[in-house]
Amino acid sequence: MAKIVTFGELMLRLAPNGYLRFVQSEQLEATFGGGEANVAVSLANYGMDAAFVTKLPTHEIGQAAVNSLRKFGVDTNKIVRGGDRVGIYYCEKGASQRPSKVIYDRAASSIATATVADFDWASIFEGVDWFHFTGITPALGDNVAAICKEALLEAKKRNITVSCDLNYRKKLWTREKAGQVMGELMPYVDVCIANEEDAADVFGIKAADTDVTTGKVNHEGYKDVARQLAERFNFKAVAITLRSSISANDNDWAAMLYKDGQYYFSKSYHMHIVDRVGGGDSFGGGLIYSMLTGKDNQAVIEFAVAASCLKHSIEGDFNMVSVDEVEKLATGDGSGRVQR
């Protein structure tokens, strides 16, 4: 069985019940989530050997964060303990034309104050086949970007496949800083994952005839985006999710894979959204699983998109679905009829 390591920040997620606004709610539901942790949970649910690496405090909230992964079978043995706080994000779910909102309270979290000396990547990568991180992690600070660089150097020594979801977050850094830092990390990446905005925000590579604010996504334009990314950084594969946002509740969802000089487009799903946070991470988890299990290129992108489509129907960050459920949707059963 393939072994995957993901690295990033695991945060406490505080959210009003249902569709209440922050200013309305007298209670906040506490769960945990974070880009790379979400990917690890997806892979563990698919039966893969998935480990998550981060730094968390030794107090009870830090332990609760660790436990949130353990119950899904994620290997947490390489998590470093120390520091003072667990990062927090507040999430208000949007509805109709009102967008969802995220407020970060993650400054000086344990991982944000970590150093290169905290992580023994030679030990962490023993027997590992795949390493995954996102652009959110190096955005936490120059020190965390340096940790990512150390991990990538060690991964390349061991011929470990590396994937990165660009995941640009404007609340964490500027486009200029993101382009500089991510540009230095990309030469170590084999599989690049992006959404319809990331390539433009981070590297200035734009798809023609596309306007994401109006829901207009030109799928053909992303062929050129994928090709330019692959040529600039010598990626072996580029996967781009394509979201046409009709409203906060209703999106059309598809993706494209560029590999071996060929383009593969998935079928498109019309989704009525329960919770869109973690949607991209569930796509990444599905992509990694389907690549590691030897699916052909069309089946790879179909599985990844179907996995992510299902995540949009699930509350919280984690995609709690099985391979069988994803396969059924990917092969055409999207009726949602009761299974008896």
CSV table of C-alpha atoms in Angstrom, one decimal:
chain,number,residue,atom,x,y,z
A,1,MET,CA,0.0,0.0,0.0
A,2,ALA,CA,1.3,3.5,-0.9
A,3,LYS,CA,2.2,5.8,1.9
A,4,ILE,CA,1.3,9.5,1.7
A,5,VAL,CA,2.5,12.4,4.0
A,6,THR,CA,0.8,15.7,4.0
A,7,PHE,CA,2.1,18.8,5.8
A,8,GLY,CA,0.3,22.0,6.9
A,9,GLU,CA,-1.8,23.6,9.7
A,10,LEU,CA,-4.7,22.0,11.4
A,11,MET,CA,-7.0,24.6,12.8
A,12,LEU,CA,-10.0,24.9,15.1
A,13,ARG,CA,-13.1,25.8,13.0
A,14,LEU,CA,-15.7,27.8,14.8
A,15,ALA,CA,-19.0,28.2,12.9
A,16,PRO,CA,-22.6,29.5,13.6
A,17,ASN,CA,-25.3,26.8,13.3
A,18,GLY,CA,-26.8,26.5,9.9
A,19,TYR,CA,-26.9,29.7,8.0
A,20,LEU,CA,-26.9,32.1,10.9
A,21,ARG,CA,-24.5,35.1,10.6
A,22,PHE,CA,-21.7,35.7,13.0
A,23,VAL,CA,-23.6,38.7,14.5
A,24,GLN,CA,-26.7,36.5,15.0
A,25,SER,CA,-25.3,33.4,16.6
A,26,GLU,CA,-25.0,32.8,20.3
A,27,GLN,CA,-23.3,29.5,19.8
A,28,LEU,CA,-20.4,28.4,17.6
A,29,GLU,CA,-19.9,24.7,16.6
A,30,ALA,CA,-16.3,23.6,17.1
A,31,THR,CA,-14.6,21.2,14.6
A,32,PHE,CA,-11.2,21.0,13.1
A,33,GLY,CA,-9.9,21.3,9.5
A,34,GLY,CA,-7.1,22.5,7.3
A,35,GLY,CA,-6.1,22.0,3.7
A,36,GLU,CA,-3.5,19.3,4.0
A,37,ALA,CA,-5.2,17.6,6.9
A,38,ASN,CA,-8.4,17.4,4.9
A,39,VAL,CA,-6.5,15.6,2.1
A,40,ALA,CA,-5.1,13.1,4.6
A,41,VAL,CA,-8.6,12.3,5.9
A,42,SER,CA,-9.8,11.7,2.4
A,43,LEU,CA,-7.0,9.3,1.7
A,44,ALA,CA,-7.4,7.5,5.0
A,45,ASN,CA,-11.1,7.0,4.2
A,46,TYR,CA,-10.1,5.5,0.9
A,47,GLY,CA,-8.0,2.9,2.8
A,48,MET,CA,-4.6,4.5,2.1
A,49,ASP,CA,-1.7,4.8,4.5
A,50,ALA,CA,-1.9,8.6,5.1
A,51,ALA,CA,0.1,10.6,7.7
A,52,PHE,CA,-0.3,14.3,8.6
A,53,VAL,CA,2.6,16.4,9.8
A,54,THR,CA,2.2,19.7,11.7
A,55,LYS,CA,3.1,21.3,15.1
A,56,LEU,CA,0.4,21.5,17.8
A,57,PRO,CA,0.4,22.5,21.5
A,58,THR,CA,0.6,19.9,24.2
A,59,HIS,CA,-2.6,21.2,25.9
A,60,GLU,CA,-6.1,19.7,25.6
A,61,ILE,CA,-7.1,21.7,22.5
A,62,GLY,CA,-4.0,20.5,20.7
A,63,GLN,CA,-4.8,17.0,21.7
A,64,ALA,CA,-8.4,17.4,20.5
A,65,ALA,CA,-7.0,18.4,17.2
A,66,VAL,CA,-4.8,15.3,17.0
A,67,ASN,CA,-7.8,13.1,18.0
A,68,SER,CA,-9.9,14.6,15.2
A,69,LEU,CA,-7.6,13.0,12.7
A,70,ARG,CA,-6.9,9.7,14.6
A,71,LYS,CA,-10.6,8.7,14.5
A,72,PHE,CA,-10.4,8.6,10.7
A,73,GLY,CA,-7.3,6.5,10.7
A,74,VAL,CA,-4.8,9.2,9.9
A,75,ASP,CA,-1.3,8.6,11.2
A,76,THR,CA,-0.4,11.4,13.6
A,77,ASN,CA,2.8,9.9,15.0
A,78,LYS,CA,5.0,12.5,13.3
A,79,ILE,CA,3.1,15.5,14.6
A,80,VAL,CA,5.5,17.8,16.6
A,81,ARG,CA,4.1,19.0,19.9
A,82,GLY,CA,4.9,22.4,21.3
A,83,GLY,CA,4.1,26.1,21.0
A,84,ASP,CA,1.2,28.0,22.6
A,85,ARG,CA,-1.9,27.9,20.4
A,86,VAL,CA,-4.0,26.2,17.8
A,87,GLY,CA,-4.9,28.4,14.9
A,88,ILE,CA,-8.6,29.3,14.6
A,89,TYR,CA,-10.8,30.1,11.7
A,90,TYR,CA,-14.3,31.3,11.8
A,91,CYS,CA,-16.6,30.2,9.0
A,92,GLU,CA,-20.0,31.8,8.2
A,93,LYS,CA,-21.8,29.8,5.5
A,94,GLY,CA,-23.3,31.9,2.7
A,95,ALA,CA,-26.7,31.4,1.0
A,96,SER,CA,-28.1,32.5,-2.3
A,97,GLN,CA,-26.3,35.7,-3.3
A,98,ARG,CA,-24.7,36.2,0.1
A,99,PRO,CA,-21.2,34.7,0.0
A,100,SER,CA,-19.5,32.6,2.7
A,101,LYS,CA,-17.0,34.4,4.9
A,102,VAL,CA,-13.9,33.2,6.7
A,103,ILE,CA,-12.1,35.1,9.4
A,104,TYR,CA,-8.6,33.9,10.5
A,105,ASP,CA,-7.2,34.0,14.0
A,106,ARG,CA,-4.0,32.0,13.4
A,107,ALA,CA,-1.2,34.4,14.1
A,108,ALA,CA,1.5,32.9,16.4
A,109,SER,CA,0.0,29.4,16.2
A,110,SER,CA,2.3,26.5,16.9
A,111,ILE,CA,3.0,25.8,13.2
A,112,ALA,CA,3.4,29.5,12.3
A,113,THR,CA,6.2,29.8,14.9
A,114,ALA,CA,7.8,26.5,14.1
A,115,THR,CA,11.4,26.2,12.8
A,116,VAL,CA,13.3,24.0,10.4
A,117,ALA,CA,14.8,22.2,13.4
A,118,ASP,CA,11.4,21.0,14.5
A,119,PHE,CA,11.0,18.5,11.7
A,120,ASP,CA,13.2,15.5,10.9
A,121,TRP,CA,12.2,15.0,7.3
A,122,ALA,CA,14.6,12.0,6.7
A,123,SER,CA,12.7,10.2,9.4
A,124,ILE,CA,9.3,11.4,8.4
A,125,PHE,CA,9.8,10.3,4.8
A,126,GLU,CA,11.0,6.8,5.6
A,127,GLY,CA,9.1,4.5,3.2
A,128,VAL,CA,6.9,7.3,1.9
A,129,ASP,CA,5.7,7.4,-1.8
A,130,TRP,CA,3.9,10.7,-2.0
A,131,PHE,CA,4.2,14.2,-0.3
A,132,HIS,CA,1.5,16.8,-0.5
A,133,PHE,CA,1.4,20.4,0.7
A,134,THR,CA,-0.5,23.6,-0.4
A,135,GLY,CA,0.3,27.2,-0.9
A,136,ILE,CA,-1.5,28.0,2.4
A,137,THR,CA,1.4,26.6,4.4
A,138,PRO,CA,4.4,28.7,3.1
A,139,ALA,CA,2.1,31.7,3.4
A,140,LEU,CA,2.2,31.4,7.2
A,141,GLY,CA,5.7,33.0,7.3
A,142,ASP,CA,9.2,32.8,5.8
A,143,ASN,CA,10.1,30.3,8.5
A,144,VAL,CA,7.3,27.9,7.4
A,145,ALA,CA,8.3,28.5,3.7
A,146,ALA,CA,11.8,27.4,4.7
A,147,ILE,CA,10.4,24.2,6.4
A,148,CYS,CA,8.5,23.5,3.1
A,149,LYS,CA,11.8,23.9,1.2
A,150,GLU,CA,13.6,21.5,3.5
A,151,ALA,CA,10.8,18.9,3.1
A,152,LEU,CA,10.9,19.3,-0.7
A,153,LEU,CA,14.7,18.8,-0.8
A,154,GLU,CA,14.5,15.6,1.2
A,155,ALA,CA,11.5,14.4,-0.9
A,156,LYS,CA,13.5,14.8,-4.1
A,157,LYS,CA,16.5,13.0,-2.6
A,158,ARG,CA,14.2,10.0,-2.1
A,159,ASN,CA,12.3,10.2,-5.4
A,160,ILE,CA,9.0,10.9,-3.6
A,161,THR,CA,6.3,12.2,-5.9
A,162,VAL,CA,5.3,15.7,-4.7
A,163,SER,CA,1.9,17.4,-5.3
A,164,CYS,CA,1.0,21.0,-4.4
A,165,ASP,CA,-2.3,22.8,-4.5
A,166,LEU,CA,-1.6,26.4,-5.2
A,167,ASN,CA,-4.4,27.6,-2.9
A,168,TYR,CA,-3.8,31.3,-3.0
A,169,ARG,CA,-5.2,33.1,0.1
A,170,LYS,CA,-5.2,36.9,-0.2
A,171,LYS,CA,-5.8,37.3,3.6
A,172,LEU,CA,-2.4,35.6,4.2
A,173,TRP,CA,-0.1,37.3,1.7
A,174,THR,CA,0.1,39.4,-1.4
A,175,ARG,CA,0.2,38.1,-5.0
A,176,GLU,CA,3.7,39.4,-5.4
A,177,LYS,CA,5.0,37.5,-2.3
A,178,ALA,CA,3.1,34.4,-3.3
A,179,GLY,CA,4.6,34.4,-6.8
A,180,GLN,CA,8.1,34.8,-5.4
A,181,VAL,CA,7.9,32.1,-2.7
A,182,MET,CA,5.8,29.6,-4.7
A,183,GLY,CA,8.0,30.1,-7.7
A,184,GLU,CA,11.0,28.9,-5.7
A,185,LEU,CA,9.1,25.8,-4.5
A,186,MET,CA,7.5,24.7,-7.7
A,187,PRO,CA,10.6,23.2,-9.4
A,188,TYR,CA,10.4,20.4,-6.8
A,189,VAL,CA,6.7,19.7,-7.5
A,190,ASP,CA,5.5,16.9,-9.9
A,191,VAL,CA,1.7,17.4,-9.8
A,192,CYS,CA,0.3,20.9,-9.6
A,193,ILE,CA,-3.3,21.4,-8.5
A,194,ALA,CA,-5.0,24.8,-9.0
A,195,ASN,CA,-8.5,26.3,-9.3
A,196,GLU,CA,-9.8,28.7,-11.9
A,197,GLU,CA,-8.1,31.7,-10.1
A,198,ASP,CA,-4.9,30.4,-8.6
A,199,ALA,CA,-2.7,30.4,-11.7
A,200,ALA,CA,-3.6,34.1,-12.4
A,201,ASP,CA,-3.2,35.2,-8.8
A,202,VAL,CA,0.1,33.5,-8.1
A,203,PHE,CA,1.8,33.4,-11.5
A,204,GLY,CA,-0.1,35.8,-13.7
A,205,ILE,CA,-1.2,33.1,-16.1
A,206,LYS,CA,-4.8,33.9,-17.1
A,207,ALA,CA,-7.4,31.9,-19.0
A,208,ALA,CA,-8.9,33.8,-22.0
A,209,ASP,CA,-12.6,34.8,-22.0
A,210,THR,CA,-13.1,33.9,-18.3
A,211,ASP,CA,-14.8,36.0,-15.5
A,212,VAL,CA,-15.2,34.0,-12.3
A,213,THR,CA,-17.3,36.7,-10.6
A,214,THR,CA,-20.0,36.3,-13.2
A,215,GLY,CA,-19.7,32.5,-13.3
A,216,LYS,CA,-18.2,32.5,-16.8
A,217,VAL,CA,-15.5,29.9,-17.1
A,218,ASN,CA,-14.0,29.2,-20.5
A,219,HIS,CA,-12.9,25.6,-20.2
A,220,GLU,CA,-10.9,25.8,-23.4
A,221,GLY,CA,-8.8,28.7,-22.0
A,222,TYR,CA,-7.5,26.5,-19.2
A,223,LYS,CA,-5.8,24.2,-21.7
A,224,ASP,CA,-3.3,27.1,-22.3
A,225,VAL,CA,-3.1,27.8,-18.5
A,226,ALA,CA,-2.2,24.2,-17.8
A,227,ARG,CA,0.3,24.0,-20.6
A,228,GLN,CA,2.0,27.2,-19.5
A,229,LEU,CA,2.3,26.0,-15.9
A,230,ALA,CA,3.7,22.7,-17.0
A,231,GLU,CA,6.2,24.3,-19.3
A,232,ARG,CA,7.4,26.9,-16.8
A,233,PHE,CA,7.9,24.4,-13.9
A,234,ASN,CA,8.3,21.1,-15.7
A,235,PHE,CA,5.3,19.6,-13.9
A,236,LYS,CA,4.4,16.0,-14.9
A,237,ALA,CA,0.7,16.8,-14.5
A,238,VAL,CA,-1.5,19.8,-13.9
A,239,ALA,CA,-5.1,19.5,-12.6
A,240,ILE,CA,-7.4,22.5,-12.6
A,241,THR,CA,-10.8,22.6,-11.0
A,242,LEU,CA,-13.4,24.6,-12.9
A,243,ARG,CA,-16.2,26.1,-10.7
A,244,SER,CA,-19.0,28.2,-12.3
A,245,SER,CA,-20.6,29.9,-9.3
A,246,ILE,CA,-24.2,30.6,-9.9
A,247,SER,CA,-24.8,31.5,-6.2
A,248,ALA,CA,-23.4,30.6,-2.8
A,249,ASN,CA,-25.7,27.5,-2.9
A,250,ASP,CA,-25.5,26.4,-6.5
A,251,ASN,CA,-22.3,25.8,-8.5
A,252,ASP,CA,-21.4,23.9,-11.6
A,253,TRP,CA,-18.3,21.8,-11.0
A,254,ALA,CA,-15.8,20.1,-13.3
A,255,ALA,CA,-12.1,19.8,-13.8
A,256,MET,CA,-9.3,19.2,-16.3
A,257,LEU,CA,-6.2,17.1,-16.2
A,258,TYR,CA,-3.2,17.9,-18.4
A,259,LYS,CA,-0.7,15.0,-18.6
A,260,ASP,CA,1.6,13.6,-21.3
A,261,GLY,CA,0.7,16.4,-23.6
A,262,GLN,CA,-3.0,15.5,-23.5
A,263,TYR,CA,-6.1,17.2,-22.0
A,264,TYR,CA,-8.8,15.3,-20.1
A,265,PHE,CA,-12.0,17.0,-19.1
A,266,SER,CA,-14.4,15.5,-16.5
A,267,LYS,CA,-18.2,15.5,-16.7
A,268,SER,CA,-19.8,18.5,-15.1
A,269,TYR,CA,-22.0,18.4,-12.0
A,270,HIS,CA,-24.6,20.8,-10.9
A,271,MET,CA,-24.3,21.0,-7.2
A,272,HIS,CA,-26.6,22.3,-4.5
A,273,ILE,CA,-24.1,23.0,-1.7
A,274,VAL,CA,-24.2,22.1,1.9
A,275,ASP,CA,-20.7,23.2,2.7
A,276,ARG,CA,-18.1,24.2,0.2
A,277,VAL,CA,-15.1,24.5,2.5
A,278,GLY,CA,-12.7,21.6,1.8
A,279,GLY,CA,-14.0,21.1,-1.7
A,280,GLY,CA,-10.7,21.7,-3.3
A,281,ASP,CA,-8.9,19.5,-0.7
A,282,SER,CA,-11.3,16.6,-1.5
A,283,PHE,CA,-10.4,17.0,-5.1
A,284,GLY,CA,-6.8,16.8,-4.2
A,285,GLY,CA,-7.4,13.7,-2.2
A,286,GLY,CA,-9.3,12.0,-5.0
A,287,LEU,CA,-6.6,12.9,-7.5
A,288,ILE,CA,-3.8,11.5,-5.4
A,289,TYR,CA,-5.8,8.3,-4.7
A,290,SER,CA,-6.7,7.7,-8.3
A,291,MET,CA,-3.1,8.3,-9.5
A,292,LEU,CA,-1.6,6.0,-6.9
A,293,THR,CA,-4.0,3.2,-7.7
A,294,GLY,CA,-3.1,3.3,-11.4
A,295,LYS,CA,-6.3,4.6,-13.0
A,296,ASP,CA,-6.1,5.8,-16.6
A,297,ASN,CA,-6.0,9.6,-17.0
A,298,GLN,CA,-9.7,10.0,-17.8
A,299,ALA,CA,-10.7,7.9,-14.8
A,300,VAL,CA,-8.3,9.9,-12.6
A,301,ILE,CA,-10.0,13.2,-13.3
A,302,GLU,CA,-13.5,11.7,-13.1
A,303,PHE,CA,-12.8,10.1,-9.7
A,304,ALA,CA,-11.3,13.4,-8.3
A,305,VAL,CA,-14.2,15.5,-9.4
A,306,ALA,CA,-16.8,13.0,-8.2
A,307,ALA,CA,-15.1,12.9,-4.8
A,308,SER,CA,-15.2,16.6,-4.5
A,309,CYS,CA,-18.8,16.9,-5.7
A,310,LEU,CA,-19.8,14.6,-2.8
A,311,LYS,CA,-17.8,16.7,-0.3
A,312,HIS,CA,-19.9,19.7,-1.1
A,313,SER,CA,-22.9,17.8,0.4
A,314,ILE,CA,-21.1,17.2,3.8
A,315,GLU,CA,-20.8,19.6,6.7
A,316,GLY,CA,-17.3,20.4,8.0
A,317,ASP,CA,-13.9,20.3,6.4
A,318,PHE,CA,-13.5,16.5,6.0
A,319,ASN,CA,-14.8,14.5,3.1
A,320,MET,CA,-16.3,11.5,4.8
A,321,VAL,CA,-17.0,9.2,1.8
A,322,SER,CA,-15.9,5.8,0.6
A,323,VAL,CA,-14.3,4.7,-2.6
A,324,ASP,CA,-17.5,2.9,-3.5
A,325,GLU,CA,-19.6,6.0,-3.1
A,326,VAL,CA,-17.2,8.0,-5.3
A,327,GLU,CA,-17.0,5.3,-8.0
A,328,LYS,CA,-20.8,5.1,-8.2
A,329,LEU,CA,-21.1,8.8,-8.8
A,330,ALA,CA,-18.1,8.9,-11.2
A,331,THR,CA,-19.7,6.1,-13.3
A,332,GLY,CA,-23.0,7.8,-13.7
A,333,ASP,CA,-25.3,7.3,-10.6
A,334,GLY,CA,-25.9,10.9,-9.5
A,335,SER,CA,-29.6,10.5,-8.8
A,336,GLY,CA,-29.4,10.8,-5.0
A,337,ARG,CA,-32.0,8.1,-4.7
A,338,VAL,CA,-32.3,6.3,-1.3
A,339,GLN,CA,-30.1,3.2,-1.2
A,340,ARG,CA,-32.0,0.4,0.5
